[in-house]
PDB file of C-alpha atoms and ligand atoms in Angstrom:
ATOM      1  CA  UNK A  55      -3.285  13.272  45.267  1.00 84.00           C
ATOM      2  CA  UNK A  56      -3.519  17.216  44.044  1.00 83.00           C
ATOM      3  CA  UNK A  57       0.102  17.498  44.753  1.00 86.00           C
ATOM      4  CA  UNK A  58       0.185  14.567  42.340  1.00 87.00           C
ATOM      5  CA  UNK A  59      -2.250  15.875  39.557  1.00 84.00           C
ATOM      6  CA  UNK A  60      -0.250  18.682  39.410  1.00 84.00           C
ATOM      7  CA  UNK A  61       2.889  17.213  39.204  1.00 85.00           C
ATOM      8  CA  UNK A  62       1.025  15.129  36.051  1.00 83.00           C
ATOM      9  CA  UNK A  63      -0.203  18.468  34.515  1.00 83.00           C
ATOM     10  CA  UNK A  64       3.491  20.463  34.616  1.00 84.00           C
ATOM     11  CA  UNK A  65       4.653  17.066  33.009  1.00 79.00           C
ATOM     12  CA  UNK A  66       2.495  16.981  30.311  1.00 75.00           C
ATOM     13  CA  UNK A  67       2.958  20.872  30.128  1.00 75.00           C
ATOM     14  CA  UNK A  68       6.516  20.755  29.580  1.00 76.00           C
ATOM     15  CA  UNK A  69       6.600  17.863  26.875  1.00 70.00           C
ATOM     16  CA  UNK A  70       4.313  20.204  24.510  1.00 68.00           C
ATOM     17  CA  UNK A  71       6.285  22.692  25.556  1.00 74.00           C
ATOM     18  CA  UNK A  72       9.169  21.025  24.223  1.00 73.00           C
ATOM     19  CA  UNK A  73       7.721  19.078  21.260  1.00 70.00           C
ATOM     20  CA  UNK A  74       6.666  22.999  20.375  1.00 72.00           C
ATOM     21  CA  UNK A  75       9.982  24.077  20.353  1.00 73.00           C
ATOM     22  CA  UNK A  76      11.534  21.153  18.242  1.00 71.00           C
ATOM     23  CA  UNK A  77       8.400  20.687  15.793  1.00 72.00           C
ATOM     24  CA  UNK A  78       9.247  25.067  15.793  1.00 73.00           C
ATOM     25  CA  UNK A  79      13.097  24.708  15.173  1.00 68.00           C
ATOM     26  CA  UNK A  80      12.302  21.778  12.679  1.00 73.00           C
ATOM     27  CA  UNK A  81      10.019  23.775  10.690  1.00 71.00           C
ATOM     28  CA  UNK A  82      11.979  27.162  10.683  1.00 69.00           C
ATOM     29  CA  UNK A  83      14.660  25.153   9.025  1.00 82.00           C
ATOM     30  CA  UNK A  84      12.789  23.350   6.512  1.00 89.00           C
ATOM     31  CA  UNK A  85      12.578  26.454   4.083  1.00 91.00           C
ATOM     32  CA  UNK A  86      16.163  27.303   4.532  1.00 92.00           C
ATOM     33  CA  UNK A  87      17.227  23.527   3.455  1.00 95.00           C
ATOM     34  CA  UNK A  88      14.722  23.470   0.578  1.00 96.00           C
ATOM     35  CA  UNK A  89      16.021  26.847  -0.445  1.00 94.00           C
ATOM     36  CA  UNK A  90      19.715  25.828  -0.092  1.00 96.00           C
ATOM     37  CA  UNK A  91      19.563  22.152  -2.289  1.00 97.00           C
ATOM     38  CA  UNK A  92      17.342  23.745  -4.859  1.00 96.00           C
ATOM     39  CA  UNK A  93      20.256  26.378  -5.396  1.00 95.00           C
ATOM     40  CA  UNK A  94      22.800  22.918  -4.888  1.00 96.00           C
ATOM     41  CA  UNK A  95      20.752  21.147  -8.206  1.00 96.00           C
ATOM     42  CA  UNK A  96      20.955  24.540 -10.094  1.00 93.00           C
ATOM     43  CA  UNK A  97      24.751  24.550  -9.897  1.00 94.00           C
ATOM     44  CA  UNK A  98      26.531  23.714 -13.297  1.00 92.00           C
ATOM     45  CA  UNK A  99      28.829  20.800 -13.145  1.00 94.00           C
ATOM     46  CA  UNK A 100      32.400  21.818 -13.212  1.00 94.00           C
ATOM     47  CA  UNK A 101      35.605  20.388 -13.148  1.00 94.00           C
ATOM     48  CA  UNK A 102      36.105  19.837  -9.554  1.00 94.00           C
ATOM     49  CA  UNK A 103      33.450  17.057  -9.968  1.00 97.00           C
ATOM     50  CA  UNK A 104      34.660  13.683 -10.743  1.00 97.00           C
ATOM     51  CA  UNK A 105      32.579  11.471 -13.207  1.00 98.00           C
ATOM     52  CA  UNK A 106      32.648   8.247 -10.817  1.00 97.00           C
ATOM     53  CA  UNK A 107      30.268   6.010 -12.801  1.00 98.00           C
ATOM     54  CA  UNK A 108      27.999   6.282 -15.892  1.00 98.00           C
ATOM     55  CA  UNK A 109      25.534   3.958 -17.101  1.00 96.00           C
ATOM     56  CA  UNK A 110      23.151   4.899 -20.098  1.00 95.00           C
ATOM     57  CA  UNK A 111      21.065   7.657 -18.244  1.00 96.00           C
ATOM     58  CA  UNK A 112      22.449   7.303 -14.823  1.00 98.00           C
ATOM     59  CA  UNK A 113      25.939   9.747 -13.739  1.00 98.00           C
ATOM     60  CA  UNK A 114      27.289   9.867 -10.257  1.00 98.00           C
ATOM     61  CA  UNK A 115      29.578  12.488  -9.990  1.00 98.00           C
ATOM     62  CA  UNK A 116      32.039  13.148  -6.219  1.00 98.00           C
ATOM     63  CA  UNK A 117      33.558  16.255  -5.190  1.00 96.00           C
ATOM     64  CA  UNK A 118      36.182  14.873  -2.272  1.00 94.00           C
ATOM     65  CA  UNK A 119      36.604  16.497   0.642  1.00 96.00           C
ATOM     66  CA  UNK A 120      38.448  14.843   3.646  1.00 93.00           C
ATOM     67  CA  UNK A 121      38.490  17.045   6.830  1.00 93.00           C
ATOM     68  CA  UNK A 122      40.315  16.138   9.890  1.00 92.00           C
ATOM     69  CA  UNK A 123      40.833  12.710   8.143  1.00 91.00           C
ATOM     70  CA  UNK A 124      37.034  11.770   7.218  1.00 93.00           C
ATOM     71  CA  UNK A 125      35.845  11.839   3.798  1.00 94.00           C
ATOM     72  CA  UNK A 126      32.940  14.046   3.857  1.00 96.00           C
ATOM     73  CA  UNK A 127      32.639  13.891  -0.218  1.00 97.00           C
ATOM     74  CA  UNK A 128      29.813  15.411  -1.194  1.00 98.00           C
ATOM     75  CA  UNK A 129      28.008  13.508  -3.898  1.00 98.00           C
ATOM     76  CA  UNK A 130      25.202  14.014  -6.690  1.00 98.00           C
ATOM     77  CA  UNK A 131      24.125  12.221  -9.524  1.00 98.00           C
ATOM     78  CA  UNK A 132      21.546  12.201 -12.318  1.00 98.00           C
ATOM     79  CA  UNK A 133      19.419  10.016 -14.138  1.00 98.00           C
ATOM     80  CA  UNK A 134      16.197   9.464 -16.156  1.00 98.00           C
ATOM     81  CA  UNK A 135      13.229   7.127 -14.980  1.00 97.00           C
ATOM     82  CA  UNK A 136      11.073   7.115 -18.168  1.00 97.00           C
ATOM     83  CA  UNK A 137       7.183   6.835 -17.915  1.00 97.00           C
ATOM     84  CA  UNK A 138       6.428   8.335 -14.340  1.00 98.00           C
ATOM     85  CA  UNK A 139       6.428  11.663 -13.173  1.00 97.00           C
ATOM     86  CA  UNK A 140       8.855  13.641 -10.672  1.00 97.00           C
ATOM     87  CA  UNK A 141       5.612  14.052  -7.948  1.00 98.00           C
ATOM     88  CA  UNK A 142       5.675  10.005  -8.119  1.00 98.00           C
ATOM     89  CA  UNK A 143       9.038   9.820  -7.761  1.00 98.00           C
ATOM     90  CA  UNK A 144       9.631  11.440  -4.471  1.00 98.00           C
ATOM     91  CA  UNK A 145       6.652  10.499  -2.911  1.00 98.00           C
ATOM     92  CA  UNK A 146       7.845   7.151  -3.051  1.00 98.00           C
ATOM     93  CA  UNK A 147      11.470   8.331  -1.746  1.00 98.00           C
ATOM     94  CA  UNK A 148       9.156   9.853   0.675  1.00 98.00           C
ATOM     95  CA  UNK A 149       6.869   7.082   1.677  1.00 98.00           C
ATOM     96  CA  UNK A 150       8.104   5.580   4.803  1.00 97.00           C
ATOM     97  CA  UNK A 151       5.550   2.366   4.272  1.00 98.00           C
ATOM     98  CA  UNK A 152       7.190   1.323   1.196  1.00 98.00           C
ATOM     99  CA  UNK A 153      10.895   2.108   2.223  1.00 98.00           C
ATOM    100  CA  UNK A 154      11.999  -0.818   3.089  1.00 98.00           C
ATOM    101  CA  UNK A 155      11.252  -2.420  -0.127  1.00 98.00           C
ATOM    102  CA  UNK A 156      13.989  -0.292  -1.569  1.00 98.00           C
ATOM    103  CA  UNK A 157      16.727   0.453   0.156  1.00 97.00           C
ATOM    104  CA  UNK A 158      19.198  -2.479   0.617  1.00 94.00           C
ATOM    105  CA  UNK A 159      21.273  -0.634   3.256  1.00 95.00           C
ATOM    106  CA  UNK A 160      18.862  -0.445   6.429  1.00 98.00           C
ATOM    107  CA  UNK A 161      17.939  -2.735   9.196  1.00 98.00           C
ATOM    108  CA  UNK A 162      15.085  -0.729  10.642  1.00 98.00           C
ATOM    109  CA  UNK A 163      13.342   2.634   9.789  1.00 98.00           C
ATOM    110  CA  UNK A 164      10.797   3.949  12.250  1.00 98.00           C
ATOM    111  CA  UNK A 165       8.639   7.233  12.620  1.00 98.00           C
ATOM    112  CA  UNK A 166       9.165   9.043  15.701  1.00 96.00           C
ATOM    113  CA  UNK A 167       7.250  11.953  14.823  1.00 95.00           C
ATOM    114  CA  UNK A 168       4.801  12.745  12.879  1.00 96.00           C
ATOM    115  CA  UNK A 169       5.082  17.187  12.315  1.00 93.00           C
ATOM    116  CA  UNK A 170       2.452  17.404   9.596  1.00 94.00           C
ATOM    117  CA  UNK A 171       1.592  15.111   6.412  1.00 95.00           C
ATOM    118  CA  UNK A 172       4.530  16.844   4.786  1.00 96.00           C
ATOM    119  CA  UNK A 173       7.067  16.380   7.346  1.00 96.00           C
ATOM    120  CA  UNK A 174       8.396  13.392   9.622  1.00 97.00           C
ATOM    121  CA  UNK A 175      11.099  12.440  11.972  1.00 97.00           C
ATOM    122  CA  UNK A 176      12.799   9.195  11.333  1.00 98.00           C
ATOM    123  CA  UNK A 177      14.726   6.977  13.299  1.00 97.00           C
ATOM    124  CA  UNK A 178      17.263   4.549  11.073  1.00 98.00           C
ATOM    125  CA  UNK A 179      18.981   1.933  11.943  1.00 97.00           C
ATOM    126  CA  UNK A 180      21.875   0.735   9.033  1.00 97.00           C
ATOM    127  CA  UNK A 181      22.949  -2.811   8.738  1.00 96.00           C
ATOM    128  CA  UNK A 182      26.418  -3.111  10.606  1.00 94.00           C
ATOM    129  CA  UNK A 183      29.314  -2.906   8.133  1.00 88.00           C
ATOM    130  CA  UNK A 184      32.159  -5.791   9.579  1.00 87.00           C
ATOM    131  CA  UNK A 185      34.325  -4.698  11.366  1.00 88.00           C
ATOM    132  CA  UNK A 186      32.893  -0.677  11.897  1.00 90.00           C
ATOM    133  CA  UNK A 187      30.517  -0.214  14.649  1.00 94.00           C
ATOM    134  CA  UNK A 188      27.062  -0.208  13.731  1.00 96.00           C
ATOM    135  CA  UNK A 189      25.616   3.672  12.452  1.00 96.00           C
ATOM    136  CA  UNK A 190      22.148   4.667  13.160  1.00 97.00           C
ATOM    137  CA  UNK A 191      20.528   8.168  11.555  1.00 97.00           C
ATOM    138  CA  UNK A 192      18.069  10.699  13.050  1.00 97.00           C
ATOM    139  CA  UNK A 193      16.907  13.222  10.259  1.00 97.00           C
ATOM    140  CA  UNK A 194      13.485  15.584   9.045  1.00 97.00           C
ATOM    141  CA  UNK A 195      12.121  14.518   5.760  1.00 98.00           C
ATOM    142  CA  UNK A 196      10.278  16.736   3.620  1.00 97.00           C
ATOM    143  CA  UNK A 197       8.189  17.071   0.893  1.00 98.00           C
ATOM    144  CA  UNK A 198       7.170  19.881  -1.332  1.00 97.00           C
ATOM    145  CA  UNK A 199       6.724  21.289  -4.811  1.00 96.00           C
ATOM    146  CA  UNK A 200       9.495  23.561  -5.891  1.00 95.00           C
ATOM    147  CA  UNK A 201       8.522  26.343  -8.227  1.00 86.00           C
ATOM    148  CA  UNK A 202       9.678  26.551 -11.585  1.00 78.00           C
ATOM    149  CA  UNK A 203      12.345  29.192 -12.867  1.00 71.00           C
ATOM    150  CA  UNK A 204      10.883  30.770 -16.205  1.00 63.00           C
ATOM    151  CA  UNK A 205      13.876  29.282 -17.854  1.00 61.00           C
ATOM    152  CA  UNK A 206      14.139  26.057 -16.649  1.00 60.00           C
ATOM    153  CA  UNK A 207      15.307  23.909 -19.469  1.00 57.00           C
ATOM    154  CA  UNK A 208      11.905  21.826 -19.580  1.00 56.00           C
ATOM    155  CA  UNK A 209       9.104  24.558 -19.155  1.00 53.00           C
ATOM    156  CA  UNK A 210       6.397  21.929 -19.238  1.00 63.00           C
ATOM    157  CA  UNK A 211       3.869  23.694 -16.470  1.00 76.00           C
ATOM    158  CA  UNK A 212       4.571  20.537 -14.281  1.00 90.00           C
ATOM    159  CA  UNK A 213       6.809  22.067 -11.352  1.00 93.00           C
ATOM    160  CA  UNK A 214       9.277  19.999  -9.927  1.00 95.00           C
ATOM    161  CA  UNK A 215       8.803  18.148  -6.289  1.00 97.00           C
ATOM    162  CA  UNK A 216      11.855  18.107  -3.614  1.00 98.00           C
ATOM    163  CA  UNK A 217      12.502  15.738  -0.842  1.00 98.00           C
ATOM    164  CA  UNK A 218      14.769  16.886   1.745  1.00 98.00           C
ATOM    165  CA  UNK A 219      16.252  14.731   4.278  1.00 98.00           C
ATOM    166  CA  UNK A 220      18.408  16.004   7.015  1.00 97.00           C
ATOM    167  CA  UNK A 221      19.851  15.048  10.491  1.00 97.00           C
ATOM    168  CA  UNK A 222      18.725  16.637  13.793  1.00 95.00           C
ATOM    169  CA  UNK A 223      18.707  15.581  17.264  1.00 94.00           C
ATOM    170  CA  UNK A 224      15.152  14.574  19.027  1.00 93.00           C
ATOM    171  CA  UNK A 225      14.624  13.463  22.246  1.00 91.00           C
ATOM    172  CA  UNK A 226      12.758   9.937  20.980  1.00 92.00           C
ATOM    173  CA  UNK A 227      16.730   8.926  19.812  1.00 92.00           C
ATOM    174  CA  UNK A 228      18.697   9.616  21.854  1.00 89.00           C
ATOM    175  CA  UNK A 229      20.351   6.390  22.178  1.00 80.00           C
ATOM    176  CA  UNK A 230      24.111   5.945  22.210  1.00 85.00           C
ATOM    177  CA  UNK A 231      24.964   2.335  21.452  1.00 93.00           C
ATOM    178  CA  UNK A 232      25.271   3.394  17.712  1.00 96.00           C
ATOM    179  CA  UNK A 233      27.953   5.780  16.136  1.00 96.00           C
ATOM    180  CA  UNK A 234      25.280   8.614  14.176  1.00 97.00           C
ATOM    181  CA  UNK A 235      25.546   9.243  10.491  1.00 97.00           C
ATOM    182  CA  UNK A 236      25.460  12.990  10.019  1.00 97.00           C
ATOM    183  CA  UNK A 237      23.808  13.705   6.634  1.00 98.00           C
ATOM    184  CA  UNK A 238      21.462  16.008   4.197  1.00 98.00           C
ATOM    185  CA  UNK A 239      20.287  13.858   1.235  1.00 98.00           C
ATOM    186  CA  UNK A 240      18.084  15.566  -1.415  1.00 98.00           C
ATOM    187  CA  UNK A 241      15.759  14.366  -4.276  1.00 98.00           C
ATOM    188  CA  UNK A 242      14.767  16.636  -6.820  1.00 98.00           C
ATOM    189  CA  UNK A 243      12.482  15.546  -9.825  1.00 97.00           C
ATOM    190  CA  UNK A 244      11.820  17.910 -12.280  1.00 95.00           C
ATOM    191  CA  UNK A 245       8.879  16.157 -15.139  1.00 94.00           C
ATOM    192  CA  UNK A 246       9.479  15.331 -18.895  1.00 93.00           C
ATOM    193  CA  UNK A 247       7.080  15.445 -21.274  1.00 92.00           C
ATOM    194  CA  UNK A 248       7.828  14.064 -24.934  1.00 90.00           C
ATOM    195  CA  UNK A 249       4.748  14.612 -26.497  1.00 87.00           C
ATOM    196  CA  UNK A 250       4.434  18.317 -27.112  1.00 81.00           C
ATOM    197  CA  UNK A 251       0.959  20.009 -28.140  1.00 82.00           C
ATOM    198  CA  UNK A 252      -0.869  17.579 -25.905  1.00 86.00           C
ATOM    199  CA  UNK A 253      -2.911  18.360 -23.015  1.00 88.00           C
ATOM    200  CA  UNK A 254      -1.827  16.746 -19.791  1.00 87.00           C
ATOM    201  CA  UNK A 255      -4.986  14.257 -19.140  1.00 88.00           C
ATOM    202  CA  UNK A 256      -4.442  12.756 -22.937  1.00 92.00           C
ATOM    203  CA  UNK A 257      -0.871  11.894 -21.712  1.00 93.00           C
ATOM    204  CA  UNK A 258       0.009   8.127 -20.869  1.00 95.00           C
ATOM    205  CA  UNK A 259       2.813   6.796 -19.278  1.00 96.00           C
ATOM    206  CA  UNK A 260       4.926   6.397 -22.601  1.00 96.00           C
ATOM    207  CA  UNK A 261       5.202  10.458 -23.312  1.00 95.00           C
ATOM    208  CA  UNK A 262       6.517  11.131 -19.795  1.00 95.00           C
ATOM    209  CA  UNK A 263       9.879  10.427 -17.925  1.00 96.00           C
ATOM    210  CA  UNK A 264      11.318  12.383 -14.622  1.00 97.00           C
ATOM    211  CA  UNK A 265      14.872  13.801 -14.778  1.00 96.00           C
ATOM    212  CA  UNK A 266      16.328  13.179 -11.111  1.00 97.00           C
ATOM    213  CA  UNK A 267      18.777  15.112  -9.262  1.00 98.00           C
ATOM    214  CA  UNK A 268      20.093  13.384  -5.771  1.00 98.00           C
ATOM    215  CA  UNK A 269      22.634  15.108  -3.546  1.00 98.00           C
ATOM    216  CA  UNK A 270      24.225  13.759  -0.210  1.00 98.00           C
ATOM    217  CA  UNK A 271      26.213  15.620   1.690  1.00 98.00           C
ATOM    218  CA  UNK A 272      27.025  12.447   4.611  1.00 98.00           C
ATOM    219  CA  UNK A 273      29.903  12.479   7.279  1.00 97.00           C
ATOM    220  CA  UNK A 274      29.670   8.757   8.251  1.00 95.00           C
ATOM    221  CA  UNK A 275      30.876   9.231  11.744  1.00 93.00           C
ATOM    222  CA  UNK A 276      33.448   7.342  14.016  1.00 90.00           C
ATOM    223  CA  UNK A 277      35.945   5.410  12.482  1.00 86.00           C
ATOM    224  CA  UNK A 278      35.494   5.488   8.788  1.00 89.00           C
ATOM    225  CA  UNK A 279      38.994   4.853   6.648  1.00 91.00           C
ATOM    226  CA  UNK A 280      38.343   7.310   3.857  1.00 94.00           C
ATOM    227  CA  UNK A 281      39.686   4.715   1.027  1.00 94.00           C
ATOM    228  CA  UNK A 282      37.269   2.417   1.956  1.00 92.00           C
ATOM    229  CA  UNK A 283      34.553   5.117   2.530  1.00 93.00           C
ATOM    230  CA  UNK A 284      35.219   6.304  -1.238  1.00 95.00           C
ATOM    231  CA  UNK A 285      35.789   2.301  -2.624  1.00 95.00           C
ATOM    232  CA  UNK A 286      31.822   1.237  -0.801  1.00 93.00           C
ATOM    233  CA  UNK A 287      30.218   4.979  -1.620  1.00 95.00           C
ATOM    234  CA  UNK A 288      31.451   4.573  -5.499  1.00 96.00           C
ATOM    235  CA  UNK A 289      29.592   1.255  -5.424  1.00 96.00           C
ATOM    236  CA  UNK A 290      26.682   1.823  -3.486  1.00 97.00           C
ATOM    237  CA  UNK A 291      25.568   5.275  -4.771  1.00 98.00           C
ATOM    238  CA  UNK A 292      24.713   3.628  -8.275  1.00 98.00           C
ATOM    239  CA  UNK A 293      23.118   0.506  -6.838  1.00 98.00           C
ATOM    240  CA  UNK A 294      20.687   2.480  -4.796  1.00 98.00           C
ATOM    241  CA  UNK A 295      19.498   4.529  -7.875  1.00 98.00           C
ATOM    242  CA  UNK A 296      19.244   1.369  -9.806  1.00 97.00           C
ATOM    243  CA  UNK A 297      17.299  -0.441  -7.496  1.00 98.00           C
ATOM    244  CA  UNK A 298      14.960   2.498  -6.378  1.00 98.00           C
ATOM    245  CA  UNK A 299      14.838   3.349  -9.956  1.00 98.00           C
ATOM    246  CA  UNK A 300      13.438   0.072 -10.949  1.00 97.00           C
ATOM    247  CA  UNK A 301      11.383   0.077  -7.737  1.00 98.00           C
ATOM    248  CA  UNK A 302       9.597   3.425  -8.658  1.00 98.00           C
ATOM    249  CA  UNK A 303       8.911   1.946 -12.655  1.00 97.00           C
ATOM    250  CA  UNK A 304       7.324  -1.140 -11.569  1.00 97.00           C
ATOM    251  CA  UNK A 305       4.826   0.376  -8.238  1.00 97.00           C
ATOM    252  CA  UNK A 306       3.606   2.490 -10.818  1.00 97.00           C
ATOM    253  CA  UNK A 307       3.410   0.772 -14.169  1.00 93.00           C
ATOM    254  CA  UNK A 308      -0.777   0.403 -14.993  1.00 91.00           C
ATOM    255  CA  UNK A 309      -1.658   3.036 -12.065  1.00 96.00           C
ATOM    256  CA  UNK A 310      -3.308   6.202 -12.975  1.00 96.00           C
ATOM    257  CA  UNK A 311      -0.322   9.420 -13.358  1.00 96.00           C
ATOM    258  CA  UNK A 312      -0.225  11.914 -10.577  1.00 96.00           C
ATOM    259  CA  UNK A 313       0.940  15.083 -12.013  1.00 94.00           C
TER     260      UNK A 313
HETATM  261  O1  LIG B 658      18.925   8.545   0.383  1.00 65.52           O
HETATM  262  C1  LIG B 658      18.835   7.401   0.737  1.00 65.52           C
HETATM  263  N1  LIG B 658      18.098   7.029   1.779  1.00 65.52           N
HETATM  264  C2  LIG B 658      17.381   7.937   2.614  1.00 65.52           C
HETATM  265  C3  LIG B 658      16.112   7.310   3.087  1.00 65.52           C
HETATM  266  O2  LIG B 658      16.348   6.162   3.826  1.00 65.52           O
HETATM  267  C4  LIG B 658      18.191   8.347   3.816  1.00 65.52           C
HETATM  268  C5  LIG B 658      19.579   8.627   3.430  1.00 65.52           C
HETATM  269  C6  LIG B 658      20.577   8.768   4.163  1.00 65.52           C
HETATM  270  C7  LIG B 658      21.978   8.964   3.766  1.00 65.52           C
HETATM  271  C8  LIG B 658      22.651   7.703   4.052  1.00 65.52           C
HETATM  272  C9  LIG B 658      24.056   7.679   4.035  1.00 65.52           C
HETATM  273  C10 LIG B 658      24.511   6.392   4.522  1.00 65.52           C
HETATM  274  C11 LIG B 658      25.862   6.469   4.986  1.00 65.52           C
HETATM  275  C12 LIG B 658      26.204   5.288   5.752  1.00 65.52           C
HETATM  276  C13 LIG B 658      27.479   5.407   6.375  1.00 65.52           C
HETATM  277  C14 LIG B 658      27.782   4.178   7.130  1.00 65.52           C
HETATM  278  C15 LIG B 658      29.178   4.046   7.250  1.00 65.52           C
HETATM  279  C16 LIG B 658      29.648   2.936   7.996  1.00 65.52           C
HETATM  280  C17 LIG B 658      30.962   2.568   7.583  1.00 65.52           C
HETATM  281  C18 LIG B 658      32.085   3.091   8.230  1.00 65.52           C
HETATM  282  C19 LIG B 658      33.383   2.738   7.653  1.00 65.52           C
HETATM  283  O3  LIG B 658      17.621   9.449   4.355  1.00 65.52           O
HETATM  284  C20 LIG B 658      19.565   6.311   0.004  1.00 65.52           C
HETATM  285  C21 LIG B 658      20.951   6.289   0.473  1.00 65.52           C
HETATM  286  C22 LIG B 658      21.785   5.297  -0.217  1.00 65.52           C
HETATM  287  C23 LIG B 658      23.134   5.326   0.361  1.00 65.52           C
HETATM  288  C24 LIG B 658      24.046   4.343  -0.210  1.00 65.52           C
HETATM  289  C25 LIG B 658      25.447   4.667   0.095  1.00 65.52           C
HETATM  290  C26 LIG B 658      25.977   4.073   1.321  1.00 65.52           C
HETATM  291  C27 LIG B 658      27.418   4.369   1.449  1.00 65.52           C
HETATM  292  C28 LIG B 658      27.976   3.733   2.602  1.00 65.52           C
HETATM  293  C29 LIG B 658      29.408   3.997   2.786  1.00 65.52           C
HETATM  294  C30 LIG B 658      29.864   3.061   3.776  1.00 65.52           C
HETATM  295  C31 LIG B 658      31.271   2.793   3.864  1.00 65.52           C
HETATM  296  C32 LIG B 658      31.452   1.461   4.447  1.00 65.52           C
HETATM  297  C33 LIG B 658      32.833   1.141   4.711  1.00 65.52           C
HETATM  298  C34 LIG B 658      33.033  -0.231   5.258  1.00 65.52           C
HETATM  299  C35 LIG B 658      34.264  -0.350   6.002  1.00 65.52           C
HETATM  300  C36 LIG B 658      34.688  -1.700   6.335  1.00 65.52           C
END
């Protein structure tokens, strides 16, 4: 029975050992990510971007990029969701208890680890696409305030919040009946305030709006036709914004602002 106990202890020994080093390598690349997507939304728009659809506020533009026959476009759009705030914003995108009210695409989504409040593992599954085999996604989310550049275009004092979503591997999915989606997804939400001269607790919900950058960077994985990748992405991109958009308007409408 010592021999046993002992056996337990090195077991339990080596799993913190290990969840150290991941939560470690996890963290250590968090800042580097952040860093990198914040320098991605800063980029000016140039002509190798293709307008791919526009709809009042909302732009999607596509860069493509096939390598060894996969389309690997990487993607970013804009738009405005009037009378919230860009901290609301992404701690919705954030909020894995509300998730699946949004997004159309997913079967399942499941925390597999929990790093700190600002930082989670994920497990996703997506909803089979007829006739590709059925992806699943492993990635980091986090959350954090960026700070704001002195001449950011909209020097309102409210700094900006990121949420940066990006695959790893983890040992809680490791399964392999499922081709993996290899992605880093961004949302950066920078505040706008109409009302000038006003202090921020006399605001209300109609002198505010957030200004929303999104960036994915996805290589779908397996067989993925890049026609039809491009044909679905152009599609789905838009109705995602819409929908989480509309999503993010009507949680908050009649709750108090968090700045
Ligand atoms: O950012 C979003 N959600 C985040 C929180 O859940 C999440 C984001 C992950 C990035 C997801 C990218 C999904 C790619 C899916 C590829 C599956 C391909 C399978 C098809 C293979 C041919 O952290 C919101 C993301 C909103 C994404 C909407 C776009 C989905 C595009 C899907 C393209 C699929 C092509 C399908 C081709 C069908 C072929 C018959």
């Amino acid at each position: 029975t010592l021999m046993r106990e002992v056996i337990k202890l090195i077991d339990v020994y080596m799993k913190c050992l290990l969840a150290l080093l991941i939560d470690g390598r996890i963290i250590m690349s968090m800042d580097s990510k952040v860093s990198e997507y914040v320098s991605c939304v800063r980029e000016e728009i140039n002509e190798e971007w293709n307008l791919v659809h526009e709809d009042n506020e909302m732009k999607v533009y596509r860069r493509e990029l096939e390598i060894d026959g996969v389309a690997l476009d990487p993607l970013r759009a804009q738009h405005i969701v009037d009378g919230v705030t860009g901290h609301e914003v992404c701690n919705i995108f954030f909020d894995k208890d509300v998730r699946m009210e949004w997004e159309t695409t997913l079967e399942s989504t499941k925390v597999i680890e929990e790093i700190s409040q600002d930082t989670l593992v994920f497990h996703q599954l997506i909803k089979r696409v007829w006739p590709t085999a059925q992806r699943d996604m492993c990635f980091a989310s986090h959350m954090r305030p960026v700070v704001r550049l002195e001449n950011d275009s909209n020097p309102t004092g409210v700094d900006p919040w990121i949420v940066v979503n990006y695959s790893i591997d983890h040992p809680l999915a490791t399964v392999i009946k499922y081709v993996r989606v290899q992605f880093t997804v961004c949302m950066y939400c920078e505040t706008i305030i109409r009302k000038t001269d006003c202090p921020l607790e006399e605001l209300t919900r109609n002198d505010i709006a957030s200004r929303i950058v999104y960036i994915a960077h996805v290589n779908p994985g397996g067989w993925a036709p890049p026609a039809v990748v491009r044909v679905v992405t152009k599609r789905e991109y838009p109705k995602f914004l819409r929908k989480f958009s509309s999503y993010v308007d009507k949680k908050l409408q009649n709750t108090k602002i968090v700045w």
